[in-house]
């Protein structure tokens, strides 16, 4: 079975800061990493027997780093979509490019992380499925059964979980519960740096240029900012009885107690 795992290179959000004047992210000096839930999806895919795992990403040349990491973990092949035509893509344009690449690869199962830590939209996986017109199961925390023509999975919900079955080909988005984080072996790391990563441009995936990049993006980020963290402070003065009354009056006034 051929399985595609979609992954994204993202800035480490523990290190990222925002320029308050320009409203843009300060990426200088911020380490880039594989999106965490994409890594969980990859590790879950690698547990599937008799499967060929293809890691797929879209980004600049330096995004090769996460694809080599995927190869180090055990992926069989890696493909990078890299073209100036992809620059400035929102989730819609990104999903279109990835869907076109997936059509070329022709897998039975596509696995994505639930969402990326830089955008938190959770849109790309479902949009790919819609473009490919295939079934999708989102928020998957466990693959229960996978055969040549169907998948049964456990999906997280707000009140527990659902068991869902659908026909293949299909797409699933994975939470971090689907697989535990592991580390690649030394042999895997050596193999990753010896392996060739295929680079595809827009013309290689038969993409319509007007659906790519800024032209194909119906949305854009106007401004990023960090919310104000100022808090109101009150100092109460008096003896114990007076302090108790002041505190009670304050809590009642804010309708915290009645």
mmCIF file of N, CA and C in Angstrom, residues 14-141:
data_model
loop_
_atom_site.group_PDB
_atom_site.id
_atom_site.type_symbol
_atom_site.label_atom_id
_atom_site.label_comp_id
_atom_site.label_asym_id
_atom_site.label_seq_id
_atom_site.Cartn_x
_atom_site.Cartn_y
_atom_site.Cartn_z
ATOM 1 N N UNK A 14 8.007 28.182 20.435
ATOM 2 C CA UNK A 14 8.554 28.531 21.746
ATOM 3 C C UNK A 14 9.581 29.653 21.639
ATOM 4 N N UNK A 15 10.113 29.844 20.421
ATOM 5 C CA UNK A 15 11.162 30.837 20.215
ATOM 6 C C UNK A 15 10.680 32.067 19.437
ATOM 7 N N UNK A 16 9.478 32.022 18.895
ATOM 8 C CA UNK A 16 9.052 33.065 17.957
ATOM 9 C C UNK A 16 8.576 34.328 18.679
ATOM 10 N N UNK A 17 8.822 35.466 18.036
ATOM 11 C CA UNK A 17 8.382 36.757 18.559
ATOM 12 C C UNK A 17 7.746 37.563 17.429
ATOM 13 N N UNK A 18 6.991 38.591 17.794
ATOM 14 C CA UNK A 18 6.296 39.418 16.805
ATOM 15 C C UNK A 18 6.825 40.844 16.861
ATOM 16 N N UNK A 19 7.100 41.403 15.691
ATOM 17 C CA UNK A 19 7.496 42.810 15.586
ATOM 18 C C UNK A 19 6.248 43.661 15.786
ATOM 19 N N UNK A 20 6.171 44.358 16.906
ATOM 20 C CA UNK A 20 4.962 45.118 17.248
ATOM 21 C C UNK A 20 4.713 46.283 16.294
ATOM 22 N N UNK A 21 5.763 46.784 15.631
ATOM 23 C CA UNK A 21 5.606 47.902 14.705
ATOM 24 C C UNK A 21 5.040 47.457 13.363
ATOM 25 N N UNK A 22 5.571 46.355 12.841
ATOM 26 C CA UNK A 22 5.149 45.897 11.511
ATOM 27 C C UNK A 22 4.043 44.854 11.563
ATOM 28 N N UNK A 23 3.849 44.222 12.733
ATOM 29 C CA UNK A 23 2.830 43.186 12.841
ATOM 30 C C UNK A 23 3.203 41.914 12.117
ATOM 31 N N UNK A 24 4.505 41.671 11.932
ATOM 32 C CA UNK A 24 4.967 40.460 11.253
ATOM 33 C C UNK A 24 5.799 39.614 12.213
ATOM 34 N N UNK A 25 5.936 38.324 11.870
ATOM 35 C CA UNK A 25 6.718 37.425 12.702
ATOM 36 C C UNK A 25 8.205 37.697 12.524
ATOM 37 N N UNK A 26 8.949 37.651 13.609
ATOM 38 C CA UNK A 26 10.406 37.747 13.551
ATOM 39 C C UNK A 26 10.964 36.334 13.381
ATOM 40 N N UNK A 27 11.350 35.994 12.167
ATOM 41 C CA UNK A 27 11.830 34.646 11.882
ATOM 42 C C UNK A 27 13.349 34.516 11.999
ATOM 43 N N UNK A 28 14.058 35.643 12.058
ATOM 44 C CA UNK A 28 15.507 35.595 12.134
ATOM 45 C C UNK A 28 15.952 34.906 13.423
ATOM 46 N N UNK A 29 16.792 33.896 13.267
ATOM 47 C CA UNK A 29 17.317 33.194 14.425
ATOM 48 C C UNK A 29 16.358 32.206 15.056
ATOM 49 N N UNK A 30 15.153 32.056 14.499
ATOM 50 C CA UNK A 30 14.169 31.117 15.042
ATOM 51 C C UNK A 30 14.356 29.761 14.367
ATOM 52 N N UNK A 31 14.610 28.702 15.124
ATOM 53 C CA UNK A 31 14.818 27.390 14.507
ATOM 54 C C UNK A 31 13.559 26.871 13.825
ATOM 55 N N UNK A 32 13.750 26.185 12.699
ATOM 56 C CA UNK A 32 12.634 25.571 11.973
ATOM 57 C C UNK A 32 12.576 24.091 12.331
ATOM 58 N N UNK A 33 11.373 23.582 12.499
ATOM 59 C CA UNK A 33 11.183 22.185 12.897
ATOM 60 C C UNK A 33 10.069 21.554 12.064
ATOM 61 N N UNK A 34 9.981 20.223 12.128
ATOM 62 C CA UNK A 34 8.845 19.539 11.521
ATOM 63 C C UNK A 34 7.622 19.788 12.400
ATOM 64 N N UNK A 35 6.506 20.152 11.795
ATOM 65 C CA UNK A 35 5.292 20.377 12.567
ATOM 66 C C UNK A 35 5.017 19.155 13.450
ATOM 67 N N UNK A 36 4.857 19.332 14.771
ATOM 68 C CA UNK A 36 4.756 18.198 15.693
ATOM 69 C C UNK A 36 3.702 17.156 15.341
ATOM 70 N N UNK A 37 2.484 17.575 15.011
ATOM 71 C CA UNK A 37 1.454 16.571 14.719
ATOM 72 C C UNK A 37 1.709 15.863 13.390
ATOM 73 N N UNK A 38 2.445 16.498 12.477
ATOM 74 C CA UNK A 38 2.856 15.807 11.252
ATOM 75 C C UNK A 38 3.833 14.687 11.594
ATOM 76 N N UNK A 39 4.690 14.938 12.580
ATOM 77 C CA UNK A 39 5.641 13.906 13.008
ATOM 78 C C UNK A 39 4.908 12.716 13.624
ATOM 79 N N UNK A 40 3.871 12.995 14.409
ATOM 80 C CA UNK A 40 3.071 11.904 14.977
ATOM 81 C C UNK A 40 2.394 11.101 13.862
ATOM 82 N N UNK A 41 1.905 11.800 12.831
ATOM 83 C CA UNK A 41 1.286 11.114 11.691
ATOM 84 C C UNK A 41 2.301 10.226 10.978
ATOM 85 N N UNK A 42 3.513 10.736 10.791
ATOM 86 C CA UNK A 42 4.574 9.959 10.146
ATOM 87 C C UNK A 42 4.895 8.703 10.943
ATOM 88 N N UNK A 43 5.056 8.854 12.248
ATOM 89 C CA UNK A 43 5.403 7.705 13.082
ATOM 90 C C UNK A 43 4.290 6.666 13.093
ATOM 91 N N UNK A 44 3.046 7.116 13.010
ATOM 92 C CA UNK A 44 1.923 6.173 12.911
ATOM 93 C C UNK A 44 1.958 5.443 11.574
ATOM 94 N N UNK A 45 2.279 6.162 10.504
ATOM 95 C CA UNK A 45 2.353 5.549 9.172
ATOM 96 C C UNK A 45 3.443 4.491 9.114
ATOM 97 N N UNK A 46 4.556 4.756 9.782
ATOM 98 C CA UNK A 46 5.685 3.823 9.750
ATOM 99 C C UNK A 46 5.388 2.512 10.470
ATOM 100 N N UNK A 47 4.346 2.491 11.287
ATOM 101 C CA UNK A 47 3.952 1.255 11.968
ATOM 102 C C UNK A 47 3.120 0.334 11.079
ATOM 103 N N UNK A 48 2.639 0.867 9.951
ATOM 104 C CA UNK A 48 1.780 0.085 9.058
ATOM 105 C C UNK A 48 2.637 -0.861 8.227
ATOM 106 N N UNK A 49 2.302 -2.125 8.260
ATOM 107 C CA UNK A 49 3.097 -3.143 7.565
ATOM 108 C C UNK A 49 2.819 -3.134 6.062
ATOM 109 N N UNK A 50 3.830 -3.542 5.317
ATOM 110 C CA UNK A 50 3.731 -3.676 3.852
ATOM 111 C C UNK A 50 3.256 -2.384 3.185
ATOM 112 N N UNK A 51 3.805 -1.264 3.655
ATOM 113 C CA UNK A 51 3.419 0.039 3.100
ATOM 114 C C UNK A 51 4.651 0.792 2.613
ATOM 115 N N UNK A 52 4.475 1.526 1.520
ATOM 116 C CA UNK A 52 5.508 2.429 1.031
ATOM 117 C C UNK A 52 5.140 3.830 1.503
ATOM 118 N N UNK A 53 6.010 4.444 2.295
ATOM 119 C CA UNK A 53 5.719 5.739 2.904
ATOM 120 C C UNK A 53 6.434 6.842 2.133
ATOM 121 N N UNK A 54 5.649 7.784 1.606
ATOM 122 C CA UNK A 54 6.200 8.927 0.877
ATOM 123 C C UNK A 54 5.936 10.189 1.686
ATOM 124 N N UNK A 55 6.997 10.883 2.078
ATOM 125 C CA UNK A 55 6.872 12.158 2.791
ATOM 126 C C UNK A 55 6.757 13.278 1.767
ATOM 127 N N UNK A 56 5.758 14.139 1.935
ATOM 128 C CA UNK A 56 5.487 15.214 0.978
ATOM 129 C C UNK A 56 5.411 16.550 1.705
ATOM 130 N N UNK A 57 6.136 17.542 1.184
ATOM 131 C CA UNK A 57 6.093 18.875 1.783
ATOM 132 C C UNK A 57 6.155 19.931 0.693
ATOM 133 N N UNK A 58 5.660 21.119 1.009
ATOM 134 C CA UNK A 58 5.771 22.266 0.118
ATOM 135 C C UNK A 58 6.469 23.385 0.871
ATOM 136 N N UNK A 59 7.471 23.972 0.249
ATOM 137 C CA UNK A 59 8.188 25.038 0.924
ATOM 138 C C UNK A 59 9.456 25.423 0.197
ATOM 139 N N UNK A 60 10.277 26.270 0.820
ATOM 140 C CA UNK A 60 11.544 26.692 0.225
ATOM 141 C C UNK A 60 12.557 25.551 0.269
ATOM 142 N N UNK A 61 13.713 25.718 -0.384
ATOM 143 C CA UNK A 61 14.718 24.644 -0.404
ATOM 144 C C UNK A 61 15.100 24.128 0.979
ATOM 145 N N UNK A 62 15.119 25.005 1.985
ATOM 146 C CA UNK A 62 15.517 24.568 3.325
ATOM 147 C C UNK A 62 14.508 23.626 3.974
ATOM 148 N N UNK A 63 13.318 23.496 3.380
ATOM 149 C CA UNK A 63 12.335 22.535 3.896
ATOM 150 C C UNK A 63 12.801 21.099 3.680
ATOM 151 N N UNK A 64 13.865 20.926 2.891
ATOM 152 C CA UNK A 64 14.458 19.590 2.737
ATOM 153 C C UNK A 64 14.832 19.002 4.090
ATOM 154 N N UNK A 65 15.130 19.868 5.057
ATOM 155 C CA UNK A 65 15.568 19.410 6.372
ATOM 156 C C UNK A 65 14.560 18.458 7.012
ATOM 157 N N UNK A 66 13.264 18.830 6.972
ATOM 158 C CA UNK A 66 12.268 17.967 7.614
ATOM 159 C C UNK A 66 12.033 16.701 6.802
ATOM 160 N N UNK A 67 12.241 16.772 5.482
ATOM 161 C CA UNK A 67 12.087 15.574 4.663
ATOM 162 C C UNK A 67 13.225 14.598 4.935
ATOM 163 N N UNK A 68 14.419 15.116 5.173
ATOM 164 C CA UNK A 68 15.529 14.230 5.541
ATOM 165 C C UNK A 68 15.282 13.621 6.920
ATOM 166 N N UNK A 69 14.654 14.394 7.789
ATOM 167 C CA UNK A 69 14.276 13.845 9.093
ATOM 168 C C UNK A 69 13.278 12.708 8.912
ATOM 169 N N UNK A 70 12.316 12.888 7.997
ATOM 170 C CA UNK A 70 11.337 11.832 7.718
ATOM 171 C C UNK A 70 12.025 10.584 7.176
ATOM 172 N N UNK A 71 13.006 10.769 6.298
ATOM 173 C CA UNK A 71 13.767 9.637 5.765
ATOM 174 C C UNK A 71 14.566 8.957 6.873
ATOM 175 N N UNK A 72 15.090 9.741 7.801
ATOM 176 C CA UNK A 72 15.842 9.177 8.920
ATOM 177 C C UNK A 72 14.958 8.300 9.795
ATOM 178 N N UNK A 73 13.707 8.691 9.942
ATOM 179 C CA UNK A 73 12.767 7.884 10.724
ATOM 180 C C UNK A 73 12.394 6.590 10.005
ATOM 181 N N UNK A 74 12.487 6.593 8.663
ATOM 182 C CA UNK A 74 12.171 5.371 7.930
ATOM 183 C C UNK A 74 11.290 5.535 6.716
ATOM 184 N N UNK A 75 10.947 6.773 6.342
ATOM 185 C CA UNK A 75 10.156 6.976 5.118
ATOM 186 C C UNK A 75 10.940 6.447 3.917
ATOM 187 N N UNK A 76 10.225 5.914 2.937
ATOM 188 C CA UNK A 76 10.871 5.312 1.769
ATOM 189 C C UNK A 76 11.268 6.337 0.716
ATOM 190 N N UNK A 77 10.554 7.450 0.683
ATOM 191 C CA UNK A 77 10.769 8.428 -0.377
ATOM 192 C C UNK A 77 10.341 9.795 0.137
ATOM 193 N N UNK A 78 10.922 10.856 -0.434
ATOM 194 C CA UNK A 78 10.546 12.216 -0.032
ATOM 195 C C UNK A 78 10.425 13.106 -1.255
ATOM 196 N N UNK A 79 9.391 13.939 -1.259
ATOM 197 C CA UNK A 79 9.134 14.852 -2.376
ATOM 198 C C UNK A 79 8.918 16.256 -1.826
ATOM 199 N N UNK A 80 9.626 17.227 -2.401
ATOM 200 C CA UNK A 80 9.473 18.627 -2.008
ATOM 201 C C UNK A 80 8.886 19.425 -3.161
ATOM 202 N N UNK A 81 7.779 20.116 -2.907
ATOM 203 C CA UNK A 81 7.212 21.046 -3.882
ATOM 204 C C UNK A 81 7.872 22.396 -3.649
ATOM 205 N N UNK A 82 8.686 22.818 -4.596
ATOM 206 C CA UNK A 82 9.469 24.042 -4.420
ATOM 207 C C UNK A 82 9.491 24.830 -5.722
ATOM 208 N N UNK A 83 8.852 25.995 -5.708
ATOM 209 C CA UNK A 83 8.734 26.806 -6.916
ATOM 210 C C UNK A 83 8.321 28.211 -6.481
ATOM 211 N N UNK A 84 8.833 29.234 -7.146
ATOM 212 C CA UNK A 84 8.407 30.604 -6.838
ATOM 213 C C UNK A 84 6.896 30.756 -7.018
ATOM 214 N N UNK A 85 6.306 29.915 -7.856
ATOM 215 C CA UNK A 85 4.861 29.980 -8.099
ATOM 216 C C UNK A 85 4.061 29.662 -6.845
ATOM 217 N N UNK A 86 4.677 28.943 -5.887
ATOM 218 C CA UNK A 86 3.981 28.571 -4.651
ATOM 219 C C UNK A 86 4.084 29.647 -3.572
ATOM 220 N N UNK A 87 4.925 30.649 -3.767
ATOM 221 C CA UNK A 87 5.182 31.656 -2.727
ATOM 222 C C UNK A 87 3.918 32.427 -2.360
ATOM 223 N N UNK A 88 3.718 32.628 -1.068
ATOM 224 C CA UNK A 88 2.572 33.400 -0.591
ATOM 225 C C UNK A 88 1.274 32.627 -0.529
ATOM 226 N N UNK A 89 1.335 31.306 -0.669
ATOM 227 C CA UNK A 89 0.110 30.495 -0.669
ATOM 228 C C UNK A 89 -0.574 30.499 0.688
ATOM 229 N N UNK A 90 -1.898 30.653 0.691
ATOM 230 C CA UNK A 90 -2.673 30.448 1.911
ATOM 231 C C UNK A 90 -3.055 28.976 1.970
ATOM 232 N N UNK A 91 -3.963 28.605 2.852
ATOM 233 C CA UNK A 91 -4.299 27.184 2.985
ATOM 234 C C UNK A 91 -4.976 26.629 1.734
ATOM 235 N N UNK A 92 -5.758 27.455 1.049
ATOM 236 C CA UNK A 92 -6.454 26.988 -0.159
ATOM 237 C C UNK A 92 -5.461 26.677 -1.273
ATOM 238 N N UNK A 93 -4.523 27.598 -1.523
ATOM 239 C CA UNK A 93 -3.525 27.389 -2.571
ATOM 240 C C UNK A 93 -2.567 26.258 -2.202
ATOM 241 N N UNK A 94 -2.226 26.159 -0.920
ATOM 242 C CA UNK A 94 -1.363 25.074 -0.456
ATOM 243 C C UNK A 94 -2.041 23.727 -0.657
ATOM 244 N N UNK A 95 -3.311 23.647 -0.289
ATOM 245 C CA UNK A 95 -4.066 22.397 -0.435
ATOM 246 C C UNK A 95 -4.165 21.986 -1.896
ATOM 247 N N UNK A 96 -4.349 22.966 -2.775
ATOM 248 C CA UNK A 96 -4.445 22.670 -4.209
ATOM 249 C C UNK A 96 -3.134 22.078 -4.717
ATOM 250 N N UNK A 97 -2.006 22.704 -4.370
ATOM 251 C CA UNK A 97 -0.706 22.205 -4.827
ATOM 252 C C UNK A 97 -0.436 20.797 -4.298
ATOM 253 N N UNK A 98 -0.708 20.580 -3.020
ATOM 254 C CA UNK A 98 -0.493 19.258 -2.435
ATOM 255 C C UNK A 98 -1.409 18.217 -3.075
ATOM 256 N N UNK A 99 -2.653 18.594 -3.329
ATOM 257 C CA UNK A 99 -3.604 17.668 -3.961
ATOM 258 C C UNK A 99 -3.134 17.276 -5.356
ATOM 259 N N UNK A 100 -2.599 18.235 -6.105
ATOM 260 C CA UNK A 100 -2.087 17.935 -7.443
ATOM 261 C C UNK A 100 -0.909 16.965 -7.371
ATOM 262 N N UNK A 101 -0.040 17.150 -6.390
ATOM 263 C CA UNK A 101 1.093 16.242 -6.211
ATOM 264 C C UNK A 101 0.618 14.851 -5.804
ATOM 265 N N UNK A 102 -0.383 14.806 -4.943
ATOM 266 C CA UNK A 102 -0.921 13.521 -4.485
ATOM 267 C C UNK A 102 -1.564 12.760 -5.636
ATOM 268 N N UNK A 103 -2.219 13.475 -6.540
ATOM 269 C CA UNK A 103 -2.780 12.818 -7.729
ATOM 270 C C UNK A 103 -1.684 12.109 -8.519
ATOM 271 N N UNK A 104 -0.525 12.743 -8.609
ATOM 272 C CA UNK A 104 0.596 12.167 -9.354
ATOM 273 C C UNK A 104 1.150 10.932 -8.644
ATOM 274 N N UNK A 105 1.200 10.978 -7.315
ATOM 275 C CA UNK A 105 1.724 9.846 -6.539
ATOM 276 C C UNK A 105 0.729 8.697 -6.488
ATOM 277 N N UNK A 106 -0.563 9.031 -6.432
ATOM 278 C CA UNK A 106 -1.662 8.060 -6.437
ATOM 279 C C UNK A 106 -1.600 7.070 -5.267
ATOM 280 N N UNK A 107 -1.655 7.570 -4.017
ATOM 281 C CA UNK A 107 -1.654 6.681 -2.853
ATOM 282 C C UNK A 107 -3.059 6.193 -2.507
ATOM 283 N N UNK A 108 -3.123 5.198 -1.631
ATOM 284 C CA UNK A 108 -4.409 4.730 -1.114
ATOM 285 C C UNK A 108 -4.802 5.462 0.170
ATOM 286 N N UNK A 109 -3.789 5.981 0.885
ATOM 287 C CA UNK A 109 -4.061 6.674 2.146
ATOM 288 C C UNK A 109 -3.175 7.911 2.247
ATOM 289 N N UNK A 110 -3.780 9.031 2.652
ATOM 290 C CA UNK A 110 -3.043 10.264 2.913
ATOM 291 C C UNK A 110 -3.185 10.566 4.400
ATOM 292 N N UNK A 111 -2.057 10.844 5.054
ATOM 293 C CA UNK A 111 -2.063 11.154 6.480
ATOM 294 C C UNK A 111 -1.469 12.541 6.699
ATOM 295 N N UNK A 112 -2.167 13.351 7.483
ATOM 296 C CA UNK A 112 -1.716 14.710 7.796
ATOM 297 C C UNK A 112 -1.800 14.916 9.302
ATOM 298 N N UNK A 113 -1.011 15.847 9.815
ATOM 299 C CA UNK A 113 -1.215 16.277 11.182
ATOM 300 C C UNK A 113 -2.531 17.032 11.277
ATOM 301 N N UNK A 114 -3.115 17.051 12.449
ATOM 302 C CA UNK A 114 -4.405 17.737 12.635
ATOM 303 C C UNK A 114 -4.312 19.201 12.226
ATOM 304 N N UNK A 115 -3.240 19.873 12.659
ATOM 305 C CA UNK A 115 -3.052 21.273 12.299
ATOM 306 C C UNK A 115 -1.594 21.649 12.523
ATOM 307 N N UNK A 116 -1.194 22.778 11.945
ATOM 308 C CA UNK A 116 0.175 23.266 12.103
ATOM 309 C C UNK A 116 0.239 24.255 13.257
ATOM 310 N N UNK A 117 1.355 24.271 13.965
ATOM 311 C CA UNK A 117 1.457 25.131 15.148
ATOM 312 C C UNK A 117 1.650 26.597 14.796
ATOM 313 N N UNK A 118 1.984 26.904 13.529
ATOM 314 C CA UNK A 118 2.156 28.318 13.186
ATOM 315 C C UNK A 118 0.853 28.980 12.747
ATOM 316 N N UNK A 119 -0.035 28.230 12.105
ATOM 317 C CA UNK A 119 -1.291 28.812 11.634
ATOM 318 C C UNK A 119 -2.508 28.362 12.415
ATOM 319 N N UNK A 120 -2.466 27.122 12.946
ATOM 320 C CA UNK A 120 -3.561 26.569 13.761
ATOM 321 C C UNK A 120 -4.911 26.576 13.047
ATOM 322 N N UNK A 121 -4.928 26.438 11.722
ATOM 323 C CA UNK A 121 -6.211 26.494 11.015
ATOM 324 C C UNK A 121 -6.884 25.134 10.895
ATOM 325 N N UNK A 122 -6.096 24.047 10.845
ATOM 326 C CA UNK A 122 -6.629 22.691 10.635
ATOM 327 C C UNK A 122 -7.422 22.586 9.334
ATOM 328 N N UNK A 123 -7.045 23.368 8.330
ATOM 329 C CA UNK A 123 -7.799 23.415 7.070
ATOM 330 C C UNK A 123 -7.199 22.572 5.949
ATOM 331 N N UNK A 124 -5.877 22.435 5.916
ATOM 332 C CA UNK A 124 -5.226 21.836 4.752
ATOM 333 C C UNK A 124 -5.649 20.387 4.521
ATOM 334 N N UNK A 125 -5.635 19.563 5.559
ATOM 335 C CA UNK A 125 -6.032 18.165 5.382
ATOM 336 C C UNK A 125 -7.426 18.012 4.788
ATOM 337 N N UNK A 126 -8.448 18.589 5.441
ATOM 338 C CA UNK A 126 -9.805 18.493 4.895
ATOM 339 C C UNK A 126 -9.946 19.070 3.491
ATOM 340 N N UNK A 127 -9.240 20.167 3.196
ATOM 341 C CA UNK A 127 -9.323 20.758 1.860
ATOM 342 C C UNK A 127 -8.715 19.842 0.806
ATOM 343 N N UNK A 128 -7.625 19.161 1.138
ATOM 344 C CA UNK A 128 -7.034 18.198 0.204
ATOM 345 C C UNK A 128 -8.043 17.106 -0.124
ATOM 346 N N UNK A 129 -8.702 16.579 0.911
ATOM 347 C CA UNK A 129 -9.691 15.520 0.701
ATOM 348 C C UNK A 129 -10.827 15.992 -0.198
ATOM 349 N N UNK A 130 -11.279 17.227 0.012
ATOM 350 C CA UNK A 130 -12.356 17.769 -0.819
ATOM 351 C C UNK A 130 -11.913 17.916 -2.270
ATOM 352 N N UNK A 131 -10.691 18.391 -2.474
ATOM 353 C CA UNK A 131 -10.180 18.557 -3.838
ATOM 354 C C UNK A 131 -10.018 17.214 -4.541
ATOM 355 N N UNK A 132 -9.632 16.193 -3.780
ATOM 356 C CA UNK A 132 -9.469 14.853 -4.356
ATOM 357 C C UNK A 132 -10.788 14.091 -4.423
ATOM 358 N N UNK A 133 -11.808 14.646 -3.753
ATOM 359 C CA UNK A 133 -13.134 14.016 -3.692
ATOM 360 C C UNK A 133 -13.053 12.602 -3.118
ATOM 361 N N UNK A 134 -12.390 12.514 -1.960
ATOM 362 C CA UNK A 134 -12.267 11.233 -1.260
ATOM 363 C C UNK A 134 -12.760 11.402 0.176
ATOM 364 N N UNK A 135 -13.103 10.292 0.858
ATOM 365 C CA UNK A 135 -13.550 10.386 2.252
ATOM 366 C C UNK A 135 -12.428 10.890 3.157
ATOM 367 N N UNK A 136 -12.812 11.459 4.294
ATOM 368 C CA UNK A 136 -11.824 11.919 5.270
ATOM 369 C C UNK A 136 -12.306 11.620 6.681
ATOM 370 N N UNK A 137 -11.355 11.328 7.552
ATOM 371 C CA UNK A 137 -11.627 11.179 8.982
ATOM 372 C C UNK A 137 -10.662 12.116 9.699
ATOM 373 N N UNK A 138 -11.183 13.054 10.452
ATOM 374 C CA UNK A 138 -10.331 14.026 11.136
ATOM 375 C C UNK A 138 -10.152 13.662 12.611
ATOM 376 N N UNK A 139 -9.145 14.261 13.232
ATOM 377 C CA UNK A 139 -8.865 14.073 14.663
ATOM 378 C C UNK A 139 -8.690 12.590 15.020
ATOM 379 N N UNK A 140 -7.970 11.866 14.196
ATOM 380 C CA UNK A 140 -7.768 10.432 14.437
ATOM 381 C C UNK A 140 -6.706 10.230 15.514
ATOM 382 N N UNK A 141 -7.047 9.434 16.527
ATOM 383 C CA UNK A 141 -6.089 9.137 17.585
ATOM 384 C C UNK A 141 -5.638 7.677 17.561
#
